[in-house]
Amino acid sequence: EAQVTQNPRYLITVTGKKLTVTCSQNMNHEYMSWYRQDPGLGLRQIYYSMNVEVTDKGDVPEGYKVSRKEKRNFPLILESPSPNQTSLYFCASSTGGINVLTFGAGSRLTVL
Amino acid sequence: EDKVVQSPLSLVVHEGDTVTLNCSYEVTNFRSLLWYKQEKKAPTFLFMLTSSGIEKKSGRLSSILDKKELFSILNITATQTGDSAVYLCAEGGGTSYGKLTFGQGTILTVHP
């Protein structure tokens, strides 16, 4: 089944403890991106990647890192999480035109 | 900074009603206008609009873009309880541009 898989789906952590949210797609998509969703703010793009080894900042990249060493994987790294990074995170991918995004199921992160 | 604004932020209707959701945008270089539907999980793609005045339709849903006035509308006729969701619009994408800017979303609730 074609899908985008995120892990973990739920995580509670503490300030400053590094964490990684993994994202993997099995559709051979070139484009991948990360979003956070907060009440009243919609989806905000964190980082995106047009292809392997090509990444760029979205609208809210501060406090996050990404890498794209393989086409299928696009992990989101929080080096030193803070409470304002408590949010629902979505990974998405697409091929060709960057419009018909396939989203992962979301990862709900709480930073205490 | 690119900006996408949706209205209303929430809407409550009864089954059978027709609703119109609005999306206005201010962007440096328009690429495409996208609509997504988000139920209790990940967003799913509805429409992509790039040309003014051409209506896109899918069943009871339709959408149109006005590039002169910088807005789009999403119409849902004969609403059903299954239409209850958050509707998101976004600007950006295309074949070689990775940034997507989403609006805050409109929460639609359809009562039986």
PDB file of C-alpha atoms in Angstrom:
ATOM      1  CA  GLU A   1       0.000   0.000   0.000  1.00  0.00           C
ATOM      2  CA  ALA A   2       1.294   3.431  -0.983  1.00  0.00           C
ATOM      3  CA  GLN A   3       1.842   5.428   2.163  1.00  0.00           C
ATOM      4  CA  VAL A   4       3.848   7.845   4.238  1.00  0.00           C
ATOM      5  CA  THR A   5       4.820   6.404   7.612  1.00  0.00           C
ATOM      6  CA  GLN A   6       5.725   8.553  10.587  1.00  0.00           C
ATOM      7  CA  ASN A   7       7.107   7.424  13.924  1.00  0.00           C
ATOM      8  CA  PRO A   8       6.489   7.889  16.730  1.00  0.00           C
ATOM      9  CA  ARG A   9       2.805   8.721  16.490  1.00  0.00           C
ATOM     10  CA  TYR A  10       2.740  10.063  20.042  1.00  0.00           C
ATOM     11  CA  LEU A  11       5.607  11.269  22.185  1.00  0.00           C
ATOM     12  CA  ILE A  12       5.943  13.088  25.482  1.00  0.00           C
ATOM     13  CA  THR A  13       9.427  14.346  26.213  1.00  0.00           C
ATOM     14  CA  VAL A  14      11.222  16.931  28.303  1.00  0.00           C
ATOM     15  CA  THR A  15      12.906  20.177  27.382  1.00  0.00           C
ATOM     16  CA  GLY A  16      16.356  19.721  25.912  1.00  0.00           C
ATOM     17  CA  LYS A  17      16.201  15.989  25.187  1.00  0.00           C
ATOM     18  CA  LYS A  18      17.061  15.467  21.536  1.00  0.00           C
ATOM     19  CA  LEU A  19      14.518  13.575  19.495  1.00  0.00           C
ATOM     20  CA  THR A  20      13.966  12.446  15.943  1.00  0.00           C
ATOM     21  CA  VAL A  21      10.657  11.919  14.184  1.00  0.00           C
ATOM     22  CA  THR A  22      11.117   9.556  11.275  1.00  0.00           C
ATOM     23  CA  CYS A  23       9.263   9.779   7.967  1.00  0.00           C
ATOM     24  CA  SER A  24       9.395   7.182   5.243  1.00  0.00           C
ATOM     25  CA  GLN A  25       7.511   6.899   1.945  1.00  0.00           C
ATOM     26  CA  ASN A  26       7.267   3.911  -0.376  1.00  0.00           C
ATOM     27  CA  MET A  27       6.114   5.734  -3.511  1.00  0.00           C
ATOM     28  CA  ASN A  28       9.501   6.822  -4.882  1.00  0.00           C
ATOM     29  CA  HIS A  29       8.451  10.463  -4.483  1.00  0.00           C
ATOM     30  CA  GLU A  30      11.040  13.139  -5.080  1.00  0.00           C
ATOM     31  CA  TYR A  31       9.422  15.779  -2.896  1.00  0.00           C
ATOM     32  CA  MET A  32       9.005  15.518   0.867  1.00  0.00           C
ATOM     33  CA  SER A  33       8.113  18.106   3.475  1.00  0.00           C
ATOM     34  CA  TRP A  34       7.333  18.602   7.149  1.00  0.00           C
ATOM     35  CA  TYR A  35       4.500  20.657   8.675  1.00  0.00           C
ATOM     36  CA  ARG A  36       3.346  21.502  12.136  1.00  0.00           C
ATOM     37  CA  GLN A  37      -0.284  22.124  12.939  1.00  0.00           C
ATOM     38  CA  ASP A  38      -1.374  24.292  15.842  1.00  0.00           C
ATOM     39  CA  PRO A  39      -4.914  25.413  16.740  1.00  0.00           C
ATOM     40  CA  GLY A  40      -5.932  28.524  14.830  1.00  0.00           C
ATOM     41  CA  LEU A  41      -2.750  28.557  12.750  1.00  0.00           C
ATOM     42  CA  GLY A  42      -3.389  25.869  10.173  1.00  0.00           C
ATOM     43  CA  LEU A  43      -0.457  23.944   8.731  1.00  0.00           C
ATOM     44  CA  ARG A  44       2.905  25.666   8.704  1.00  0.00           C
ATOM     45  CA  GLN A  45       5.740  24.332   6.627  1.00  0.00           C
ATOM     46  CA  ILE A  46       8.959  23.596   8.531  1.00  0.00           C
ATOM     47  CA  TYR A  47      11.307  22.208   5.872  1.00  0.00           C
ATOM     48  CA  TYR A  48      11.002  20.646   2.462  1.00  0.00           C
ATOM     49  CA  SER A  49      13.193  18.598   0.156  1.00  0.00           C
ATOM     50  CA  MET A  50      12.957  18.607  -3.618  1.00  0.00           C
ATOM     51  CA  ASN A  51      15.151  15.505  -3.906  1.00  0.00           C
ATOM     52  CA  VAL A  52      18.011  13.615  -2.243  1.00  0.00           C
ATOM     53  CA  GLU A  53      20.542  15.962  -0.602  1.00  0.00           C
ATOM     54  CA  VAL A  54      18.379  19.008  -1.459  1.00  0.00           C
ATOM     55  CA  THR A  55      16.589  20.622   1.483  1.00  0.00           C
ATOM     56  CA  ASP A  56      15.272  24.110   2.139  1.00  0.00           C
ATOM     57  CA  LYS A  57      13.550  26.074   4.856  1.00  0.00           C
ATOM     58  CA  GLY A  58       9.840  26.568   5.025  1.00  0.00           C
ATOM     59  CA  ASP A  59       8.135  29.236   7.100  1.00  0.00           C
ATOM     60  CA  VAL A  60       9.024  28.001  10.595  1.00  0.00           C
ATOM     61  CA  PRO A  61      12.405  26.204  10.511  1.00  0.00           C
ATOM     62  CA  GLU A  62      13.820  27.514  13.801  1.00  0.00           C
ATOM     63  CA  GLY A  63      14.650  24.739  16.237  1.00  0.00           C
ATOM     64  CA  TYR A  64      14.434  21.974  13.645  1.00  0.00           C
ATOM     65  CA  LYS A  65      16.855  20.128  11.391  1.00  0.00           C
ATOM     66  CA  VAL A  66      16.275  17.708   8.541  1.00  0.00           C
ATOM     67  CA  SER A  67      18.317  15.505   6.274  1.00  0.00           C
ATOM     68  CA  ARG A  68      17.613  13.689   3.010  1.00  0.00           C
ATOM     69  CA  LYS A  69      20.268  11.066   2.512  1.00  0.00           C
ATOM     70  CA  GLU A  70      17.929   8.597   0.823  1.00  0.00           C
ATOM     71  CA  LYS A  71      14.919   9.228  -1.351  1.00  0.00           C
ATOM     72  CA  ARG A  72      12.463   7.403   0.897  1.00  0.00           C
ATOM     73  CA  ASN A  73      13.434   8.944   4.267  1.00  0.00           C
ATOM     74  CA  PHE A  74      13.139  12.492   5.589  1.00  0.00           C
ATOM     75  CA  PRO A  75      13.656  12.610   9.365  1.00  0.00           C
ATOM     76  CA  LEU A  76      12.833  15.680  11.450  1.00  0.00           C
ATOM     77  CA  ILE A  77      15.318  16.363  14.243  1.00  0.00           C
ATOM     78  CA  LEU A  78      14.684  18.482  17.314  1.00  0.00           C
ATOM     79  CA  GLU A  79      18.133  18.990  18.804  1.00  0.00           C
ATOM     80  CA  SER A  80      16.931  20.703  21.980  1.00  0.00           C
ATOM     81  CA  PRO A  81      13.133  20.621  22.141  1.00  0.00           C
ATOM     82  CA  SER A  82      11.283  23.392  23.927  1.00  0.00           C
ATOM     83  CA  PRO A  83       7.637  23.591  25.066  1.00  0.00           C
ATOM     84  CA  ASN A  84       6.744  25.854  22.107  1.00  0.00           C
ATOM     85  CA  GLN A  85       7.473  22.888  19.838  1.00  0.00           C
ATOM     86  CA  THR A  86       4.541  21.008  21.320  1.00  0.00           C
ATOM     87  CA  SER A  87       2.435  20.395  18.256  1.00  0.00           C
ATOM     88  CA  LEU A  88       0.990  17.940  15.755  1.00  0.00           C
ATOM     89  CA  TYR A  89       3.531  17.188  13.045  1.00  0.00           C
ATOM     90  CA  PHE A  90       2.816  15.926   9.549  1.00  0.00           C
ATOM     91  CA  CYS A  91       5.201  14.587   6.949  1.00  0.00           C
ATOM     92  CA  ALA A  92       4.084  14.616   3.316  1.00  0.00           C
ATOM     93  CA  SER A  93       5.418  13.598  -0.075  1.00  0.00           C
ATOM     94  CA  SER A  94       4.556  13.976  -3.735  1.00  0.00           C
ATOM     95  CA  THR A  95       5.966  13.387  -7.158  1.00  0.00           C
ATOM     96  CA  GLY A  96       6.335  15.759 -10.073  1.00  0.00           C
ATOM     97  CA  GLY A  97       4.007  18.659  -9.335  1.00  0.00           C
ATOM     98  CA  ILE A  98       4.182  19.540  -5.692  1.00  0.00           C
ATOM     99  CA  ASN A  99       0.462  19.745  -5.154  1.00  0.00           C
ATOM    100  CA  VAL A 100      -1.086  16.364  -4.596  1.00  0.00           C
ATOM    101  CA  LEU A 101       0.574  15.696  -1.292  1.00  0.00           C
ATOM    102  CA  THR A 102       0.237  12.357   0.457  1.00  0.00           C
ATOM    103  CA  PHE A 103       0.341  12.976   4.187  1.00  0.00           C
ATOM    104  CA  GLY A 104       1.467  10.716   6.980  1.00  0.00           C
ATOM    105  CA  ALA A 105      -0.895  10.038   9.885  1.00  0.00           C
ATOM    106  CA  GLY A 106       0.709  12.691  12.070  1.00  0.00           C
ATOM    107  CA  SER A 107       2.924  12.685  15.165  1.00  0.00           C
ATOM    108  CA  ARG A 108       1.655  14.370  18.296  1.00  0.00           C
ATOM    109  CA  LEU A 109       4.593  15.726  20.270  1.00  0.00           C
ATOM    110  CA  THR A 110       4.416  17.173  23.775  1.00  0.00           C
ATOM    111  CA  VAL A 111       7.472  18.864  25.271  1.00  0.00           C
ATOM    112  CA  LEU A 112       7.300  19.410  29.042  1.00  0.00           C
TER     113      LEU A 112
ATOM    114  CA  GLU B   1       5.857  37.261   3.338  1.00  0.00           C
ATOM    115  CA  ASP B   2       3.226  35.137   1.608  1.00  0.00           C
ATOM    116  CA  LYS B   3      -0.124  35.072   3.338  1.00  0.00           C
ATOM    117  CA  VAL B   4      -3.265  32.958   2.960  1.00  0.00           C
ATOM    118  CA  VAL B   5      -6.427  33.835   4.892  1.00  0.00           C
ATOM    119  CA  GLN B   6      -9.558  31.708   5.111  1.00  0.00           C
ATOM    120  CA  SER B   7     -13.034  32.680   6.168  1.00  0.00           C
ATOM    121  CA  PRO B   8     -15.111  31.910   8.018  1.00  0.00           C
ATOM    122  CA  LEU B   9     -12.981  30.149  10.608  1.00  0.00           C
ATOM    123  CA  SER B  10     -15.891  27.949  11.539  1.00  0.00           C
ATOM    124  CA  LEU B  11     -19.326  27.225  10.167  1.00  0.00           C
ATOM    125  CA  VAL B  12     -22.250  25.161  11.423  1.00  0.00           C
ATOM    126  CA  VAL B  13     -24.963  24.097   8.981  1.00  0.00           C
ATOM    127  CA  HIS B  14     -27.654  21.444   8.594  1.00  0.00           C
ATOM    128  CA  GLU B  15     -27.683  18.632   6.121  1.00  0.00           C
ATOM    129  CA  GLY B  16     -28.838  19.782   2.718  1.00  0.00           C
ATOM    130  CA  ASP B  17     -27.509  23.311   3.073  1.00  0.00           C
ATOM    131  CA  THR B  18     -25.072  24.805   0.574  1.00  0.00           C
ATOM    132  CA  VAL B  19     -21.873  26.336   1.949  1.00  0.00           C
ATOM    133  CA  THR B  20     -19.233  28.611   0.489  1.00  0.00           C
ATOM    134  CA  LEU B  21     -15.765  28.714   1.973  1.00  0.00           C
ATOM    135  CA  ASN B  22     -13.429  31.562   1.144  1.00  0.00           C
ATOM    136  CA  CYS B  23      -9.682  31.768   0.672  1.00  0.00           C
ATOM    137  CA  SER B  24      -7.784  34.963  -0.095  1.00  0.00           C
ATOM    138  CA  TYR B  25      -4.072  35.188  -0.696  1.00  0.00           C
ATOM    139  CA  GLU B  26      -1.248  37.682  -0.904  1.00  0.00           C
ATOM    140  CA  VAL B  27       1.817  36.162  -2.468  1.00  0.00           C
ATOM    141  CA  THR B  28       4.861  37.457  -4.279  1.00  0.00           C
ATOM    142  CA  ASN B  29       4.615  35.079  -7.200  1.00  0.00           C
ATOM    143  CA  PHE B  30       1.442  33.007  -7.534  1.00  0.00           C
ATOM    144  CA  ARG B  31       1.873  29.383  -8.499  1.00  0.00           C
ATOM    145  CA  SER B  32      -1.246  27.420  -7.650  1.00  0.00           C
ATOM    146  CA  LEU B  33      -4.115  27.423  -5.187  1.00  0.00           C
ATOM    147  CA  LEU B  34      -4.881  24.155  -3.478  1.00  0.00           C
ATOM    148  CA  TRP B  35      -7.765  22.854  -1.375  1.00  0.00           C
ATOM    149  CA  TYR B  36      -7.448  20.005   1.107  1.00  0.00           C
ATOM    150  CA  LYS B  37      -9.960  18.317   3.418  1.00  0.00           C
ATOM    151  CA  GLN B  38      -8.874  17.217   6.886  1.00  0.00           C
ATOM    152  CA  GLU B  39     -11.066  14.911   8.901  1.00  0.00           C
ATOM    153  CA  LYS B  40      -9.769  13.483  12.165  1.00  0.00           C
ATOM    154  CA  LYS B  41      -6.445  12.658  10.579  1.00  0.00           C
ATOM    155  CA  ALA B  42      -4.217  13.690   7.679  1.00  0.00           C
ATOM    156  CA  PRO B  43      -5.341  16.153   5.008  1.00  0.00           C
ATOM    157  CA  THR B  44      -6.446  14.774   1.660  1.00  0.00           C
ATOM    158  CA  PHE B  45      -6.202  16.600  -1.642  1.00  0.00           C
ATOM    159  CA  LEU B  46      -9.342  18.091  -3.210  1.00  0.00           C
ATOM    160  CA  PHE B  47      -8.476  20.586  -5.953  1.00  0.00           C
ATOM    161  CA  MET B  48      -5.654  22.434  -7.608  1.00  0.00           C
ATOM    162  CA  LEU B  49      -6.414  25.721  -9.388  1.00  0.00           C
ATOM    163  CA  THR B  50      -4.040  27.662 -11.559  1.00  0.00           C
ATOM    164  CA  SER B  51      -6.264  29.553 -14.008  1.00  0.00           C
ATOM    165  CA  SER B  52      -8.879  32.180 -13.263  1.00  0.00           C
ATOM    166  CA  GLY B  53     -12.514  31.472 -13.958  1.00  0.00           C
ATOM    167  CA  ILE B  54     -12.243  27.752 -14.605  1.00  0.00           C
ATOM    168  CA  GLU B  55     -14.377  25.780 -12.194  1.00  0.00           C
ATOM    169  CA  LYS B  56     -13.139  22.471 -10.886  1.00  0.00           C
ATOM    170  CA  LYS B  57     -15.827  20.002  -9.810  1.00  0.00           C
ATOM    171  CA  SER B  58     -15.917  16.740  -7.948  1.00  0.00           C
ATOM    172  CA  GLY B  59     -19.380  15.520  -7.079  1.00  0.00           C
ATOM    173  CA  ARG B  60     -20.999  18.063  -4.778  1.00  0.00           C
ATOM    174  CA  LEU B  61     -17.778  20.033  -4.336  1.00  0.00           C
ATOM    175  CA  SER B  62     -16.598  22.732  -6.695  1.00  0.00           C
ATOM    176  CA  SER B  63     -13.985  25.440  -6.610  1.00  0.00           C
ATOM    177  CA  ILE B  64     -13.016  28.474  -8.624  1.00  0.00           C
ATOM    178  CA  LEU B  65     -10.127  30.916  -8.632  1.00  0.00           C
ATOM    179  CA  ASP B  66     -10.094  34.668  -9.244  1.00  0.00           C
ATOM    180  CA  LYS B  67      -6.504  35.743  -9.877  1.00  0.00           C
ATOM    181  CA  LYS B  68      -7.452  39.376 -10.314  1.00  0.00           C
ATOM    182  CA  GLU B  69      -9.102  39.680  -6.908  1.00  0.00           C
ATOM    183  CA  LEU B  70      -6.726  37.106  -5.356  1.00  0.00           C
ATOM    184  CA  PHE B  71      -9.223  34.681  -3.904  1.00  0.00           C
ATOM    185  CA  SER B  72     -10.754  31.281  -4.317  1.00  0.00           C
ATOM    186  CA  ILE B  73     -13.998  29.753  -3.113  1.00  0.00           C
ATOM    187  CA  LEU B  74     -14.944  26.187  -2.321  1.00  0.00           C
ATOM    188  CA  ASN B  75     -18.632  25.352  -2.661  1.00  0.00           C
ATOM    189  CA  ILE B  76     -20.308  22.318  -1.176  1.00  0.00           C
ATOM    190  CA  THR B  77     -23.899  21.708  -2.197  1.00  0.00           C
ATOM    191  CA  ALA B  78     -26.417  19.456  -0.439  1.00  0.00           C
ATOM    192  CA  THR B  79     -24.089  19.030   2.524  1.00  0.00           C
ATOM    193  CA  GLN B  80     -23.943  15.735   4.399  1.00  0.00           C
ATOM    194  CA  THR B  81     -22.642  14.907   7.869  1.00  0.00           C
ATOM    195  CA  GLY B  82     -19.638  13.288   6.188  1.00  0.00           C
ATOM    196  CA  ASP B  83     -18.606  16.718   4.918  1.00  0.00           C
ATOM    197  CA  SER B  84     -17.803  17.748   8.486  1.00  0.00           C
ATOM    198  CA  ALA B  85     -14.076  18.466   8.452  1.00  0.00           C
ATOM    199  CA  VAL B  86     -11.462  21.185   8.405  1.00  0.00           C
ATOM    200  CA  TYR B  87     -11.009  22.614   4.921  1.00  0.00           C
ATOM    201  CA  LEU B  88      -7.585  23.991   4.181  1.00  0.00           C
ATOM    202  CA  CYS B  89      -6.449  26.120   1.308  1.00  0.00           C
ATOM    203  CA  ALA B  90      -2.815  26.662   0.377  1.00  0.00           C
ATOM    204  CA  GLU B  91      -0.786  28.571  -2.168  1.00  0.00           C
ATOM    205  CA  GLY B  92       2.449  27.450  -3.744  1.00  0.00           C
ATOM    206  CA  GLY B  93       3.739  24.230  -5.151  1.00  0.00           C
ATOM    207  CA  GLY B  94       3.902  23.724  -8.880  1.00  0.00           C
ATOM    208  CA  THR B  95       6.519  21.626 -10.582  1.00  0.00           C
ATOM    209  CA  SER B  96       9.643  23.185  -9.153  1.00  0.00           C
ATOM    210  CA  TYR B  97       8.683  25.313  -6.163  1.00  0.00           C
ATOM    211  CA  GLY B  98       8.623  23.557  -2.827  1.00  0.00           C
ATOM    212  CA  LYS B  99       7.046  26.098  -0.512  1.00  0.00           C
ATOM    213  CA  LEU B 100       3.427  25.801   0.444  1.00  0.00           C
ATOM    214  CA  THR B 101       1.631  28.394   2.561  1.00  0.00           C
ATOM    215  CA  PHE B 102      -1.589  27.205   4.196  1.00  0.00           C
ATOM    216  CA  GLY B 103      -4.454  29.217   5.577  1.00  0.00           C
ATOM    217  CA  GLN B 104      -5.800  28.694   9.106  1.00  0.00           C
ATOM    218  CA  GLY B 105      -8.514  26.374   7.902  1.00  0.00           C
ATOM    219  CA  THR B 106     -12.316  26.504   8.090  1.00  0.00           C
ATOM    220  CA  ILE B 107     -13.983  24.083  10.497  1.00  0.00           C
ATOM    221  CA  LEU B 108     -17.231  22.906   8.914  1.00  0.00           C
ATOM    222  CA  THR B 109     -19.781  21.100  11.072  1.00  0.00           C
ATOM    223  CA  VAL B 110     -22.831  19.587   9.384  1.00  0.00           C
ATOM    224  CA  HIS B 111     -25.676  18.577  11.686  1.00  0.00           C
ATOM    225  CA  PRO B 112     -28.247  15.937  10.678  1.00  0.00           C
TER     226      PRO B 112
END
